[in-house]
CSV table of C-alpha atoms and ligand atoms in Angstrom, one decimal:
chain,number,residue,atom,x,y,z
A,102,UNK,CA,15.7,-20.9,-3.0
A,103,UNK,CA,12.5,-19.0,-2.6
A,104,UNK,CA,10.5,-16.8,-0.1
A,105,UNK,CA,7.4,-17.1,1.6
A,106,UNK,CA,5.2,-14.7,3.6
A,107,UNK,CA,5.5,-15.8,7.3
A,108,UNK,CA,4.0,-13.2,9.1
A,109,UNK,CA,1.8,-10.4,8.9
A,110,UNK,CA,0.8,-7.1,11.0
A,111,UNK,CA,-0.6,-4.1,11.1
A,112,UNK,CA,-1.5,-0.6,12.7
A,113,UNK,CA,-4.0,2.1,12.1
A,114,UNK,CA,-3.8,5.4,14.4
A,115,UNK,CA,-6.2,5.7,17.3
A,116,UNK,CA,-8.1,8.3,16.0
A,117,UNK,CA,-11.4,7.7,13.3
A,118,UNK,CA,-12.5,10.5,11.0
A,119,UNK,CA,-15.8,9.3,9.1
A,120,UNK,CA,-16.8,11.4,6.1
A,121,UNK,CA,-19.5,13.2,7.9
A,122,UNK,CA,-17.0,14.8,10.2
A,123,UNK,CA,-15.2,15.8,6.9
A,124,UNK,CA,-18.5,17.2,5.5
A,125,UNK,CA,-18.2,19.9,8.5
A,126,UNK,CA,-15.2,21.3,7.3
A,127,UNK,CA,-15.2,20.9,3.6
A,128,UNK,CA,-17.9,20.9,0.7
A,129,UNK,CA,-18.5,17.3,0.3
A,130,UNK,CA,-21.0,14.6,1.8
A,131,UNK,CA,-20.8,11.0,3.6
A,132,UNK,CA,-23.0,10.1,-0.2
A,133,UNK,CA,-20.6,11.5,-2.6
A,134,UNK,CA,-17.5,10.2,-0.7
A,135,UNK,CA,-19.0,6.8,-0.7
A,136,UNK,CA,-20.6,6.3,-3.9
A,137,UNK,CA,-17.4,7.4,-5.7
A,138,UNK,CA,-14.9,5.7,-4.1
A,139,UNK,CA,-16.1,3.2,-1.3
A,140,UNK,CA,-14.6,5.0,1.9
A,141,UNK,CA,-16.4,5.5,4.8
A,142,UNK,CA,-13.4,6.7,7.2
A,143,UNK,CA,-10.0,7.0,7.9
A,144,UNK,CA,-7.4,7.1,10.7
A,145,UNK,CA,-5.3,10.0,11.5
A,146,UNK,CA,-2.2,10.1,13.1
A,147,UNK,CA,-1.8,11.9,16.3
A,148,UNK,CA,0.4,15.2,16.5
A,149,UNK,CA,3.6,14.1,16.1
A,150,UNK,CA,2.6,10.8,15.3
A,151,UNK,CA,5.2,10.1,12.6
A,152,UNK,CA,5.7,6.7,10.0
A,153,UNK,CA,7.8,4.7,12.3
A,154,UNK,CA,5.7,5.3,15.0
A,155,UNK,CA,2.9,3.6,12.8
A,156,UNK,CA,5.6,0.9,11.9
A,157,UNK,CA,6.4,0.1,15.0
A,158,UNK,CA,3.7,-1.6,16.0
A,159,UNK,CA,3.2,-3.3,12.8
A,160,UNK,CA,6.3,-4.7,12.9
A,161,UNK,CA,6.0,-5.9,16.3
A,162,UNK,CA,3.0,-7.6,15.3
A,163,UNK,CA,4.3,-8.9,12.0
A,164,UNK,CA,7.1,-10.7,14.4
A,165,UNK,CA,5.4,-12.0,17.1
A,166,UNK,CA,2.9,-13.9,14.1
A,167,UNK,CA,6.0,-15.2,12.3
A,168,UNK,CA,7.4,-16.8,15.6
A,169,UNK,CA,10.5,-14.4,15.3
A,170,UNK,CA,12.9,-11.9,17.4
A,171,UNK,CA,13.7,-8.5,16.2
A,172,UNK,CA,17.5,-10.0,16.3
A,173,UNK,CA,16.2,-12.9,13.4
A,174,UNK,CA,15.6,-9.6,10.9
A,175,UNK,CA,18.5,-9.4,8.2
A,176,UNK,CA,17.1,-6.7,6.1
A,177,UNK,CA,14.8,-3.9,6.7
A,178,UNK,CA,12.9,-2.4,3.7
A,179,UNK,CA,10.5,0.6,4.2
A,180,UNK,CA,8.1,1.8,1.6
A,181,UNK,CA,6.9,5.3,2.4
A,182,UNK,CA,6.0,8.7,0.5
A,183,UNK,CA,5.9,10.3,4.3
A,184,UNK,CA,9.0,9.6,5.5
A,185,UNK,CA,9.7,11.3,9.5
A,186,UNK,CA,12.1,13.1,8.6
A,187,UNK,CA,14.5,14.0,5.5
A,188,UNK,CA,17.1,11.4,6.4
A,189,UNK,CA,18.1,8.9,8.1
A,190,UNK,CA,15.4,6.8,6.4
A,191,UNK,CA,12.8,5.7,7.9
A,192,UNK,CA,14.1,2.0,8.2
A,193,UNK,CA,17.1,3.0,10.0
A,194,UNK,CA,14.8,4.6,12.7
A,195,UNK,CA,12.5,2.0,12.6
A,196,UNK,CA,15.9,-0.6,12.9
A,197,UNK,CA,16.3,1.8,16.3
A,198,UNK,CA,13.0,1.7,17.4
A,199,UNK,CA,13.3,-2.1,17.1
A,200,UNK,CA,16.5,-2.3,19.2
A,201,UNK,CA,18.7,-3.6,16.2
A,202,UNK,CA,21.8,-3.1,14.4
A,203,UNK,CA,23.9,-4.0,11.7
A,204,UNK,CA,21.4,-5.4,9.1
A,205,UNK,CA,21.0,-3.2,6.4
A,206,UNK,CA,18.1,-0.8,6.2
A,207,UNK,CA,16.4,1.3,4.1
A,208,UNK,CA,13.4,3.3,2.5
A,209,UNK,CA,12.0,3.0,-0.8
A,210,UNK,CA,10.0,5.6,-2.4
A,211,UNK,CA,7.9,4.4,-5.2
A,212,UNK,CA,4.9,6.2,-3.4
A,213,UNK,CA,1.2,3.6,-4.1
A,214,UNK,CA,3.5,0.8,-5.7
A,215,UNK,CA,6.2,1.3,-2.7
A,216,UNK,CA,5.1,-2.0,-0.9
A,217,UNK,CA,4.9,-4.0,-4.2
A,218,UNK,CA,8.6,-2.5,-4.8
A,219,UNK,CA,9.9,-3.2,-1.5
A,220,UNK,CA,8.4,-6.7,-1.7
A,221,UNK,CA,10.0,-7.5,-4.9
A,222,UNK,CA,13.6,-6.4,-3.8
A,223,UNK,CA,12.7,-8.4,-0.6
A,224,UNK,CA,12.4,-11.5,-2.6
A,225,UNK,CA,15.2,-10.8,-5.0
A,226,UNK,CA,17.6,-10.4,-1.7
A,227,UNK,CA,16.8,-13.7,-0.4
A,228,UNK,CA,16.5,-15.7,-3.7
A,229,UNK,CA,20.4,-14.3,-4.3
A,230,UNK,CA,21.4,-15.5,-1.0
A,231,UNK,CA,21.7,-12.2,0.3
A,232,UNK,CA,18.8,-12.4,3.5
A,233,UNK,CA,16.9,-15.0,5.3
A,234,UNK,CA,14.1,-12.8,7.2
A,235,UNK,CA,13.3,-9.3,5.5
A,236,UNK,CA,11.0,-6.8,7.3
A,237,UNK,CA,9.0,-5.2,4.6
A,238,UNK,CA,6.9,-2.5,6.1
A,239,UNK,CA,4.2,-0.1,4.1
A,240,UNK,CA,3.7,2.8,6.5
A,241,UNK,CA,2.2,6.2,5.6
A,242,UNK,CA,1.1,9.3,7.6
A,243,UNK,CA,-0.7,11.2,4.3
A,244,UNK,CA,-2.9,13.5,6.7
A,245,UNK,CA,0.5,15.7,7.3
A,246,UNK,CA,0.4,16.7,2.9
A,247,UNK,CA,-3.0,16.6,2.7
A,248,UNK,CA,-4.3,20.3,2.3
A,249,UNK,CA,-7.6,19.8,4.4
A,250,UNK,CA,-9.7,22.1,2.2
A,251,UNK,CA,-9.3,20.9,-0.6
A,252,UNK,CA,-12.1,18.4,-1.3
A,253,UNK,CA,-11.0,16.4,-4.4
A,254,UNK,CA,-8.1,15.0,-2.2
A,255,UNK,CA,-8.2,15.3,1.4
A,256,UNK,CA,-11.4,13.0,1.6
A,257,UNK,CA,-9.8,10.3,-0.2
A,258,UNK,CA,-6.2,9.4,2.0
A,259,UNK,CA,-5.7,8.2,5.2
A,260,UNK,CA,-3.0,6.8,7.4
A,261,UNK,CA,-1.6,3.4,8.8
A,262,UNK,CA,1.2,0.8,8.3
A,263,UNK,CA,1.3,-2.6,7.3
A,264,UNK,CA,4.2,-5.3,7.5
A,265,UNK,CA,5.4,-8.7,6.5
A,266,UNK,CA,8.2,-11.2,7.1
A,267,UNK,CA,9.3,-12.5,4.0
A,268,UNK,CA,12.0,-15.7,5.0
A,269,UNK,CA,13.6,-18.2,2.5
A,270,UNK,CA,12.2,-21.2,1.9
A,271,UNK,CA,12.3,-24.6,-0.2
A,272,UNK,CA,9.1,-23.9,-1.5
A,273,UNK,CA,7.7,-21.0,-3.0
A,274,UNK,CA,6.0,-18.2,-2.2
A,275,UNK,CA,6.5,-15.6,-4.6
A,276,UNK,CA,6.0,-17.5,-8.0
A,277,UNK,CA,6.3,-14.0,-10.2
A,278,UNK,CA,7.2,-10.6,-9.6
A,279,UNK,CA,7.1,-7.5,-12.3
A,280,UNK,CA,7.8,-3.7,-11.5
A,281,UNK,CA,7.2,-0.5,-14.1
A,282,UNK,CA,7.6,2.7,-13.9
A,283,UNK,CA,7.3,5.8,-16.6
A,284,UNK,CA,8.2,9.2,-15.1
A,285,UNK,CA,7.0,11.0,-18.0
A,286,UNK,CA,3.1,11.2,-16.0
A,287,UNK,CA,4.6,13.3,-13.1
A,288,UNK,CA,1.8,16.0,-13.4
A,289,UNK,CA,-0.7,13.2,-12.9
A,290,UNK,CA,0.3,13.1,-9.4
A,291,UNK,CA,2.2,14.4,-7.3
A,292,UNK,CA,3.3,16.6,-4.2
A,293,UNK,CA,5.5,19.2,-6.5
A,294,UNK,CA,7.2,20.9,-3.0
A,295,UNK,CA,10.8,20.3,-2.0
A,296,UNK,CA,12.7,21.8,1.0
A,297,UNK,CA,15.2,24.7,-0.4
A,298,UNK,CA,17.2,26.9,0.9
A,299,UNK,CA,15.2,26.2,4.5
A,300,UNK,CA,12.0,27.2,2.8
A,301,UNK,CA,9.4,25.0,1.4
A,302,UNK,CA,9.4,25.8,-2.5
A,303,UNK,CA,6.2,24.8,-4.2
A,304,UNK,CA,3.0,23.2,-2.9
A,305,UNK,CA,4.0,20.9,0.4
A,306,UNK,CA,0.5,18.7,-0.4
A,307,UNK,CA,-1.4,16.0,-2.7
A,308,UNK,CA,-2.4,17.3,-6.4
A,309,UNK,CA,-3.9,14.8,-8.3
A,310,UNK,CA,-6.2,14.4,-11.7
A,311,UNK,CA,-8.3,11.8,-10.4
A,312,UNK,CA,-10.4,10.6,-13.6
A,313,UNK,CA,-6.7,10.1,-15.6
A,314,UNK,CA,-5.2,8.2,-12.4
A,315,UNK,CA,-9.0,6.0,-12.3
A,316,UNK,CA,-8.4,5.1,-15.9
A,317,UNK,CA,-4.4,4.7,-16.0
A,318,UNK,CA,-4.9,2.3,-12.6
A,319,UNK,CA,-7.5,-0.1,-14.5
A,320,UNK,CA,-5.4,0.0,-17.6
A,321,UNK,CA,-2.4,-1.0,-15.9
A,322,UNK,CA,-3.6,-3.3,-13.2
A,323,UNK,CA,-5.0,-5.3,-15.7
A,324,UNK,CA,-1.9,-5.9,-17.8
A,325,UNK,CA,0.3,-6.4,-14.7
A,326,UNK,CA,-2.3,-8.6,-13.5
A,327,UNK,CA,-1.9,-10.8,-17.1
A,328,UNK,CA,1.9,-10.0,-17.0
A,329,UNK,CA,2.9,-11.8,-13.9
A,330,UNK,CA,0.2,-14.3,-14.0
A,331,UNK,CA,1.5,-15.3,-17.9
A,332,UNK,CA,4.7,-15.8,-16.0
A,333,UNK,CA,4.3,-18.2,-13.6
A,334,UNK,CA,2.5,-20.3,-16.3
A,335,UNK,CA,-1.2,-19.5,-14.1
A,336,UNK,CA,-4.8,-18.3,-15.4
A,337,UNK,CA,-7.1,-15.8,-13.8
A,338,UNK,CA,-9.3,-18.6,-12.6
A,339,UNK,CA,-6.4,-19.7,-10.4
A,340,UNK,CA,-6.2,-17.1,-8.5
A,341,UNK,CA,-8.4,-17.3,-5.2
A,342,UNK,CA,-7.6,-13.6,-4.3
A,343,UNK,CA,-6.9,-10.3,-5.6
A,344,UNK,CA,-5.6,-7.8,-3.2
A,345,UNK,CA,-5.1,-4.5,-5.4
A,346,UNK,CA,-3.5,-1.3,-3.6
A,347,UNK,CA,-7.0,-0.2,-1.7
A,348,UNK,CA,-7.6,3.6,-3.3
A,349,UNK,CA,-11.0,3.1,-4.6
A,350,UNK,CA,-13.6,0.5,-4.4
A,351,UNK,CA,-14.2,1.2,-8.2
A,352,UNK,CA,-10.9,1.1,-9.2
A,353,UNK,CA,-10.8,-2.4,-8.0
A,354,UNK,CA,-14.3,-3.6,-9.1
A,355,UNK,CA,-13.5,-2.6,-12.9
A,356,UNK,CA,-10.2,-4.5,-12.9
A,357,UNK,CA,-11.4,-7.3,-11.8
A,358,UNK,CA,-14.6,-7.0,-14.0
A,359,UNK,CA,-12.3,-6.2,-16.8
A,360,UNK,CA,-10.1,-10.2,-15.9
A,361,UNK,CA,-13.2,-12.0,-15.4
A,362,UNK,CA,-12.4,-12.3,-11.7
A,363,UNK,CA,-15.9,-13.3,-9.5
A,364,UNK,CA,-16.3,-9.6,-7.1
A,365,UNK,CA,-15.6,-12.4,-4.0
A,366,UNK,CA,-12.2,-12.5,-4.8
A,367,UNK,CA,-11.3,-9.2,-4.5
A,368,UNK,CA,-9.8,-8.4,-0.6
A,369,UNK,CA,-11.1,-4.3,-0.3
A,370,UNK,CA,-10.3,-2.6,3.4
A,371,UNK,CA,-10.2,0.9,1.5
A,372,UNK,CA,-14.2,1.8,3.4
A,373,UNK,CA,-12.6,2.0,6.6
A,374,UNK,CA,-9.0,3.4,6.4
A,375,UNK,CA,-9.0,4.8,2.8
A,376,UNK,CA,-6.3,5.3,0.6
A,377,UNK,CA,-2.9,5.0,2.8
A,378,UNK,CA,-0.6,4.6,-0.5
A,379,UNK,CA,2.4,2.3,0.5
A,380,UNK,CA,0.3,0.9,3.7
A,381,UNK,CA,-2.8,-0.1,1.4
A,382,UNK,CA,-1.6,-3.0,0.6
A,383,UNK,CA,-0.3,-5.0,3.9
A,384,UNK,CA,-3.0,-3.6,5.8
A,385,UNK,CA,-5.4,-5.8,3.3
A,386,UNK,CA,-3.4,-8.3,3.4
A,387,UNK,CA,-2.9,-8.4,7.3
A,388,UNK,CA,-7.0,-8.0,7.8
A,389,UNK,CA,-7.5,-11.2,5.1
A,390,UNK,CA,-4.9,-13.3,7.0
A,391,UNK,CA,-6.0,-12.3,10.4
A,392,UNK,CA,-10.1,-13.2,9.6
A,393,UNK,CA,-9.3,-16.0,7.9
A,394,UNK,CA,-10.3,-16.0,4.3
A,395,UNK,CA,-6.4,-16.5,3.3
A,396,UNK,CA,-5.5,-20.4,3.5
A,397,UNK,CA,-2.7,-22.0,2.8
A,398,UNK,CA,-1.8,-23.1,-0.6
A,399,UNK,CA,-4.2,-20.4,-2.0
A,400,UNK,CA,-2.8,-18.0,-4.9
A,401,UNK,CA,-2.6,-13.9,-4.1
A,402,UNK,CA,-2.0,-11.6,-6.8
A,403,UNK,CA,-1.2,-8.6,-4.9
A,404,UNK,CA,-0.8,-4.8,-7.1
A,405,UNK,CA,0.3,-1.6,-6.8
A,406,UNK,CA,-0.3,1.5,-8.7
A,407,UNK,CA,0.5,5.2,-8.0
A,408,UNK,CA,2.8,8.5,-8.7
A,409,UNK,CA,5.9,8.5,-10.9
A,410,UNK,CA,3.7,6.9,-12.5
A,411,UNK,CA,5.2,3.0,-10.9
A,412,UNK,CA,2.8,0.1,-11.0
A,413,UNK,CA,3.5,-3.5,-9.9
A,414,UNK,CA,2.4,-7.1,-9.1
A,415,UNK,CA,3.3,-9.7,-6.9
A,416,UNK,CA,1.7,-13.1,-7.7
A,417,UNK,CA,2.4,-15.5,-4.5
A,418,UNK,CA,1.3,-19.0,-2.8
A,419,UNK,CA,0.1,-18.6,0.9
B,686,UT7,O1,-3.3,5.9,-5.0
B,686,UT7,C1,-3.5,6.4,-6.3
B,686,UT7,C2,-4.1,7.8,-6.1
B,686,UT7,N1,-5.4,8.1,-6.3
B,686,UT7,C3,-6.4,7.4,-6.9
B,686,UT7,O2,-6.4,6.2,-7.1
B,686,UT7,C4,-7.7,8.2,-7.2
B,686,UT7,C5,-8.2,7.9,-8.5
B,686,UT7,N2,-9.4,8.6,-8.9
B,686,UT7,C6,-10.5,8.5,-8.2
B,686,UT7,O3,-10.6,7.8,-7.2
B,686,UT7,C7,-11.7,9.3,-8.7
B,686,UT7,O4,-11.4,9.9,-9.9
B,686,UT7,C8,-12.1,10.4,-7.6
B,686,UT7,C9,-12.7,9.8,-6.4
B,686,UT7,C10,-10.9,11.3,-7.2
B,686,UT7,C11,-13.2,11.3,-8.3
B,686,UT7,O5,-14.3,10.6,-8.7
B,686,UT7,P1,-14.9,10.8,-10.2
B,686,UT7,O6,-16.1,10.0,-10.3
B,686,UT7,O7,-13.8,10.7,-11.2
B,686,UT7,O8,-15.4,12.3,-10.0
B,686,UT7,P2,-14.9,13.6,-10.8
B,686,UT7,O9,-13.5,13.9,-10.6
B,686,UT7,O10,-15.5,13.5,-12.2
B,686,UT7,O11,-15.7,14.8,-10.1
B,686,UT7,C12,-17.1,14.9,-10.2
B,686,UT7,C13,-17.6,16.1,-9.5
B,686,UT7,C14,-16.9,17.4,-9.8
B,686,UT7,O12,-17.8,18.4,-9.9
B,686,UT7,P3,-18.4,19.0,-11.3
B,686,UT7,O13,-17.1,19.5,-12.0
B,686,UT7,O14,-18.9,17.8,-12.0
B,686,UT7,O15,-19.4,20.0,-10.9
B,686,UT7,C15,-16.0,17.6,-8.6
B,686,UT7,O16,-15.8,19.0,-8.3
B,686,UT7,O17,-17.5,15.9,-8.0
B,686,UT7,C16,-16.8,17.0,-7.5
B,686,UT7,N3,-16.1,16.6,-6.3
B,686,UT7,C17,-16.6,16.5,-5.1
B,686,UT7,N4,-17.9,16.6,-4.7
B,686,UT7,C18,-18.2,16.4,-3.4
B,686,UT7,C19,-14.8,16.3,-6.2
B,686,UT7,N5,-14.5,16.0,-5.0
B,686,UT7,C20,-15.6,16.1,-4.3
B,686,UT7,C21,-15.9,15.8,-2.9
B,686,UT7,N6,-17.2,16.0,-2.5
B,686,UT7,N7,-15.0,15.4,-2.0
C-alpha cells in the first residue's frame, strides 16, 4: 500500500502588504528586501483572523479538487507554529469548522519543516493501514509574533495555509521520506516566550540569526535532498521539480546550484507571500498544480527546513 497526493488547495488573507508599505514604518527599502531575499509582498491576516480560519478555506479547496466530502477524511494533521489558541489544537478546531467528528486530529509543531513532518506521518498512517484520506494542512498567521519594528525579521514572514489530501493507493506516490531534527541550535531561532503564571515570560516574537539559518538551510537541504533521493534508488537529473520551503529566493537558488539542478526546476512563490513557515510549502505546491507545470508521472522533491533546528524531504511521483 502507498499514498498519493489527490488534491491540493490553498488560501492567502485578503489583505497585501508590499515592501514599500513596510519601508513607511521601518528602516528598510522595496531594494534591499528584494535583492536579499526575493519577496515582494505578503498577506496579512485580518484582526482576529486566526490559523483555522486560513485552513478552512484551504481545505475546502483541497476537497472539492480531490473529488471528496469532509465525511471521506480519516485523519486530520495540522502543521503550525501559530496555533489559535493554546489547546485544543488547531486540527480539532479545524475538524469543527469542517463539520466532522471522530477521526483523529491533531497539530504538529516542527515550525518550517511542520508540513514535511505532517506529510511524512500522513503517509506512514496510511502505508500501516491505519487511514485512507488524510488532511494535511500547513497554515500560519506569523504577522501576530512578528515585532513590526524590527526590520531583520518582520520584512521577511507572511501568512497563509496550504493543504493536501493524501489517500492510499496501489501505486506510489511518496517513493522516500526522511525527517531530522537537532535541538541543540535553539538560539538560532526561535520565539523564546511562553505563557506563565497568566503573563507572557520572555519575548512573545521571531528572533533569528539570519546568515547561520542561510547557511545551515543550504547545507542541509542539500544532504536531505541526496538522502531521500539515494533512497528511492533516483538521481538529481530525475527529478523535474524542486519545491523547497519558500523563505528566500537565495536559499533556494544555492541548493539547487549546489545539486546541479537547471534554475527551471525550482517551484519559488516566496515574491509574493514570503516566508509563511509550515504554509510555504503547500502553498507552492498548490500554485504549481493549479497553473499547470506539475504533470502526472513527474518526480517532486519537496523540503523543509526551520527552528528546533528540524529539516525534511519528501521525494514523491505526481
Ligand atoms: O524559515 C526559516 C527562517 N528564516 C530564513 O530562512 C532566513 C534565512 N536568512 C536570510 O534569509 C538572510 O540571512 C536575511 C534575508 C535574513 C539577511 O540577508 P543577509 O544577506 O544575510 O544580510 P545580513 O544579515 O548580512 O545583513 C546585512 C545588512 C546589515 O547591516 P550592516 O550590519 O551590514 O550595516 C543589517 O542590519 O542589512 C541590514 N538589514 C537590513 N537593511 C534594510 C537587515 N534587515 C534589513 C532590512 N532592510 N529589512
Amino acid at each position: 500500500m502507498f499514498s498519493r497526493i489527490v488534491g491540493t488547495g490553498s488560501y492567502l488573507p485578503e489583505r497585501v502588504v508590499t515592501n514599500d508599505e513596510l519601508a513607511r514604518t521601518v528602516d528598510t527599502s522595496d531594494e534591499w528586501v528584494r535583492t536579499r531575499t526575493g519577496i515582494r509582498s505578503r498577506h496579512v491576516a485580518a484582526e482576529g483572523q486566526l490559523a483555522s480560519d486560513l485552513a478552512l478555506p484551504a481545505s475546502q479547496r483541497a476537497l472539492q479538487s480531490a473529488g471528496l466530502r469532509p465525511a471521506d477524511i480519516d485523519l486530520i494533521i495540522v502543521a503550525t507554529t501559530t496555533p489559535d489558541i493554546i489547546f485544543p489544537s488547531t486540527a480539532c478546531i479545524l475538524q469543527s469548522k469542517l463539520g466532522i467528528a471522530g477521526c483523529p486530529a491533531f497539530d504538529v509543531q516542527a515550525v518550517c519543516s511542520g508540513f514535511v513532518y505532517a506529510l511524512t506521518i500522513a503517509d506512514l498512517f496510511i502505508r500501516s493501514g491505519q487511514a485512507k484520506h488524510v488532511l494535511v494542512v500547513g497554515t500560519e498567521v506569523y504577522s501576530r509574533i512578528l515585532d513590526w519594528s524590527d526590520r531583520s525579521t518582520c520584512v521577511l514572514f507572511g501568512d497563509g495555509a496550504g493543504a493536501v489530501i493524501l489517500a492510499a493507493s496501489e501505486k506510489p506516490g511518496i517513493l522516500a521520506t526522511k525527517l531530522h531534527a537537532d535541538g541543540s541550535h535553539k538560539e538560532m531561532l526561535c520565539v523564546p516566550g511562553s505563557v506563565n503564571g497568566g503573563k507572557v515570560w520572555g519575548s512573545p516574537f521571531v528572533r533569528m540569526d539570519g546568515g547561520a539559518v542561510f547557511k545551515f538551510a543550504v547545507r542541509v537541504f542539500e544532504e536531505g535532498a541526496r538522502e531521500v533521493l539515494e533512497a528511492a534508488g533516483l538521481k538529481v537529473a530525475d527529478l523535474d521539480w524542486f519545491i523547497p520551503h519558500q523563505a528566500n529566493i537565495r536559499i533556494m537558488e544555492a541548493t539547487a546550484k549546489k545539486l546541479g539542478l537547471p534554475k527551471e526546476k525550482l517551484i519559488a512563490t516566496v515574491h509574493h507571500h514570503g516566508n509563511t513557515s509550515a504554509a510555504s510549502i503547500p502553498l507552492a505546491l498548490d500554485e504549481a498544480v493549479k497553473d499547470g507545470r506539475i504533470l502526472p508521472g513527474q518526480t517532486l522533491l519537496l523540503e523543509g527546513v526551520g527552528g528546533g533546528f528540524t529539516w525534511g524531504a519528501v521525494l514523491l511521483r505526481w
